[in-house]
Structures are given as C-alpha cells and as structure tokens.
Short mmCIF file of C-alpha atoms and ligand atoms in Angstrom, two decimals:
data_model
loop_
_atom_site.label_atom_id
_atom_site.label_comp_id
_atom_site.label_asym_id
_atom_site.label_seq_id
_atom_site.Cartn_x
_atom_site.Cartn_y
_atom_site.Cartn_z
CA MET S 1 103.61 84.23 86.35
CA GLU S 2 103.58 87.43 84.34
CA ILE S 3 105.88 90.21 85.53
CA THR S 4 104.15 93.55 86.00
CA GLU S 5 106.01 96.47 84.50
CA PHE S 6 106.36 100.17 85.14
CA PRO S 7 104.09 102.19 85.22
CA GLU S 8 101.47 99.67 86.43
CA ARG S 9 99.61 100.91 89.48
CA VAL S 10 100.33 97.93 91.76
CA LEU S 11 104.05 98.77 91.71
CA LYS S 12 103.26 102.12 93.36
CA GLU S 13 101.14 100.71 96.19
CA ALA S 14 102.43 99.77 99.63
CA GLY S 15 101.72 96.06 100.02
CA GLY S 16 99.43 94.57 102.64
CA ALA S 17 100.87 92.37 105.40
CA VAL S 18 101.22 88.63 104.81
CA GLU S 19 98.96 87.07 107.44
CA LYS S 20 98.41 83.47 106.37
CA PHE S 21 101.35 81.09 106.30
CA ASP S 22 99.73 78.17 104.57
CA ALA S 23 100.01 75.90 101.54
CA GLU S 24 98.75 78.69 99.30
CA LEU S 25 101.66 80.91 100.35
CA GLU S 26 104.09 78.03 99.73
CA ARG S 27 102.73 77.65 96.19
CA LEU S 28 102.94 81.38 95.58
CA VAL S 29 106.56 81.50 96.78
CA ALA S 30 107.48 78.51 94.56
CA ASP S 31 105.86 80.25 91.56
CA MET S 32 107.71 83.48 92.37
CA PHE S 33 111.08 81.67 92.50
CA GLU S 34 110.31 79.99 89.17
CA THR S 35 109.33 83.33 87.61
CA MET S 36 112.45 85.02 88.99
CA TYR S 37 114.81 82.31 87.67
CA ALA S 38 113.06 82.27 84.27
CA ALA S 39 113.65 86.02 84.01
CA GLU S 40 117.26 85.60 85.22
CA GLY S 41 116.62 87.94 88.13
CA VAL S 42 118.15 87.82 91.62
CA GLY S 43 115.08 89.08 93.47
CA LEU S 44 111.34 89.35 92.92
CA ALA S 45 108.66 91.02 95.05
CA ALA S 46 104.94 90.23 95.11
CA PRO S 47 103.86 93.55 93.51
CA GLN S 48 105.96 92.50 90.50
CA VAL S 49 103.56 89.62 89.92
CA GLY S 50 100.53 91.84 90.46
CA LEU S 51 99.98 91.13 94.17
CA SER S 52 99.96 94.01 96.63
CA LEU S 53 101.68 92.09 99.44
CA ARG S 54 104.74 92.59 101.63
CA LEU S 55 106.61 89.56 100.30
CA PHE S 56 109.73 88.90 98.26
CA VAL S 57 112.02 86.07 97.22
CA MET S 58 115.70 86.37 96.38
CA ASP S 59 118.70 84.29 95.40
CA CYS S 60 121.70 86.56 95.22
CA GLU S 61 125.37 85.83 95.94
CA GLY S 62 124.56 82.82 98.11
CA VAL S 63 121.71 84.52 99.99
CA LYS S 64 118.57 82.58 99.09
CA LEU S 65 115.48 83.41 101.12
CA VAL S 66 111.79 84.20 101.35
CA ALA S 67 110.96 87.41 103.21
CA ALA S 68 107.42 88.10 104.35
CA ASN S 69 106.70 91.40 106.10
CA PRO S 70 110.33 92.54 105.70
CA GLU S 71 111.88 95.37 107.72
CA ILE S 72 115.31 96.94 107.37
CA LEU S 73 116.84 96.92 110.88
CA SER S 74 120.06 98.70 109.96
CA ALA S 75 121.84 100.00 106.88
CA GLU S 76 125.47 101.09 107.15
CA GLY S 77 128.25 102.34 104.92
CA GLU S 78 127.89 103.06 101.23
CA GLN S 79 128.36 101.17 97.98
CA GLY S 80 128.40 102.39 94.40
CA GLY S 81 127.30 100.20 91.54
CA GLU S 82 124.47 99.73 89.12
CA GLU S 83 120.92 98.70 89.84
CA GLY S 84 118.14 97.41 87.61
CA CYS S 85 114.71 95.86 87.96
CA LEU S 86 112.73 93.16 86.15
CA SER S 87 109.76 95.57 86.12
CA VAL S 88 111.81 98.21 84.30
CA GLY S 89 113.23 96.03 81.52
CA LYS S 90 116.50 95.38 83.37
CA ILE S 91 117.77 98.81 82.35
CA HIS S 92 120.57 99.65 84.75
CA ALA S 93 121.54 102.94 86.33
CA PRO S 94 124.13 103.85 88.97
CA LEU S 95 122.58 104.09 92.42
CA LYS S 96 124.34 104.46 95.78
CA ARG S 97 123.07 102.14 98.49
CA ALA S 98 124.14 101.11 101.98
CA ALA S 99 126.98 98.56 102.01
CA ARG S 100 125.82 96.43 104.96
CA VAL S 101 122.17 95.78 105.65
CA ARG S 102 120.36 93.81 108.33
CA LEU S 103 116.94 92.46 107.41
CA ARG S 104 114.19 91.13 109.65
CA ALA S 105 111.36 89.14 108.11
CA GLN S 106 109.21 86.03 108.40
CA ASP S 107 109.97 82.89 106.44
CA VAL S 108 107.37 80.85 104.55
CA ARG S 109 106.26 79.16 107.81
CA GLY S 110 105.89 82.48 109.61
CA GLU S 111 109.07 82.21 111.71
CA TRP S 112 110.83 85.54 112.27
CA PHE S 113 114.51 85.65 111.30
CA GLU S 114 117.29 88.21 110.91
CA ARG S 115 119.91 88.14 108.18
CA GLU S 116 122.81 90.43 107.40
CA ALA S 117 124.31 90.90 103.95
CA GLU S 118 126.85 93.00 102.11
CA GLY S 119 127.37 94.06 98.52
CA LEU S 120 124.83 92.97 95.93
CA ALA S 121 122.78 90.93 98.42
CA ALA S 122 122.50 94.01 100.69
CA ARG S 123 121.39 96.03 97.66
CA CYS S 124 118.80 93.33 96.95
CA PHE S 125 117.42 93.52 100.54
CA LEU S 126 116.87 97.26 100.06
CA HIS S 127 115.52 97.05 96.50
CA GLU S 128 113.00 94.30 97.30
CA THR S 129 111.87 95.87 100.59
CA ASP S 130 111.30 99.09 98.61
CA HIS S 131 109.01 97.14 96.25
CA CYS S 132 106.96 96.05 99.29
CA ASP S 133 106.61 99.75 100.18
CA GLY S 134 105.51 100.71 96.66
CA LEU S 135 108.87 102.18 95.67
CA LEU S 136 110.90 101.51 92.54
CA PHE S 137 114.63 102.14 92.18
CA LEU S 138 113.55 104.83 89.71
CA ASP S 139 112.13 106.79 92.65
CA ARG S 140 115.62 106.96 94.17
CA LEU S 141 117.36 108.26 91.03
CA SER S 142 117.98 111.91 90.24
CA PRO S 143 115.20 113.35 87.99
CA LEU S 144 117.62 113.44 85.04
CA ARG S 145 118.64 109.79 85.37
CA ARG S 146 115.05 108.74 86.04
CA ASP S 147 113.95 110.31 82.74
CA MET S 148 116.81 108.59 80.89
CA VAL S 149 115.86 105.17 82.25
CA LYS S 150 112.14 105.76 81.52
CA LYS S 151 112.88 106.79 77.93
CA ARG S 152 115.10 103.76 77.32
CA PHE S 153 112.46 101.50 78.84
CA GLN S 154 109.73 102.96 76.59
CA LYS S 155 111.93 102.22 73.55
CA VAL S 156 112.56 98.64 74.70
CA LYS S 157 108.81 98.16 75.14
CA ARG S 158 108.10 99.41 71.63
CA TRP S 159 110.61 96.95 70.09
CA ARG S 160 109.04 93.94 71.77
NI1 NI Z 201 112.83 95.37 91.16
#
C-alpha cells in the first residue's frame, strides 16, 4: 500500500469506527503490517494508507498487535525521547509523552482487550491512537519545532 504523507487531508480527519470484523478486515490488516515492515516502521494507522478508520497495527519492542477502535484508558508518568512518523518522512523531533499507557481496543476478530506498555511501545500507543483521531505528532510540537520539521520534510520531498 502507498503511505499517505503530510499534508494530505485524510491525516487530519478523525477516523470512522471499525464495524465489520470480517475477511476484508483481515486482509487489510495483513497489508498494513506488510506496508509497515517494508517502510521499517513500528506502527501504522489506517489514515496513513488513505483510509479514514479507527484502526492501527504495531510491532514495537515485543508488543505486536492490531487495535481497532482504540481508546487510551490511562497515561501516567513522563518520558523524553524522539518521535517520528512514516507520513512525515521519518524526521524526528523531541516530544514528551506519558511513560506508562493502558490501551483498550478490539482485535481483528472484534474481541475487546486491554494492554499496558512502557517506553517506546507506550509512545506508539499514543502516536497511533492520535492518528485515529486525525492528529499528527506535529500537532503536539511547539510552533517553532513544528515549522522546523515541516521545512525539513519539504526538502526531503523535493530530493525524492
Ligand atoms: Ni505516524
């Protein structure tokens, strides 16, 4: 699948709920994993493949899962570190996030589950759930840093 990039409109839209847990969803999830691994990413949300849906896949520090209709149940503590996004040319910027995050979501068969994570996987829960809400990590940066990342991304795009 093709990865949609900033500033495409679909990345700014809150996704619709996943309602059908069928073979079509299984195929979509398999394609999203394949696309994520090909791009060497650790998480990928449906809006990043042009679909305005509340759905993401991730495989990050031993946490591999499909999350449909994700919700953040709790977010505690604080971690520093860098964050990037496949839709923004993997340009990284420092962004503080919660250190421990509890996620609730449905798996590919529609079963609800809860999962807690720390560190990078916790950051991934937050980043991918943001995508489902139409938010990019850019939206959480200071205006100065946001402009820096946008400018670097525009340059990268021009070189390709
Ligand atoms: Ni992203």
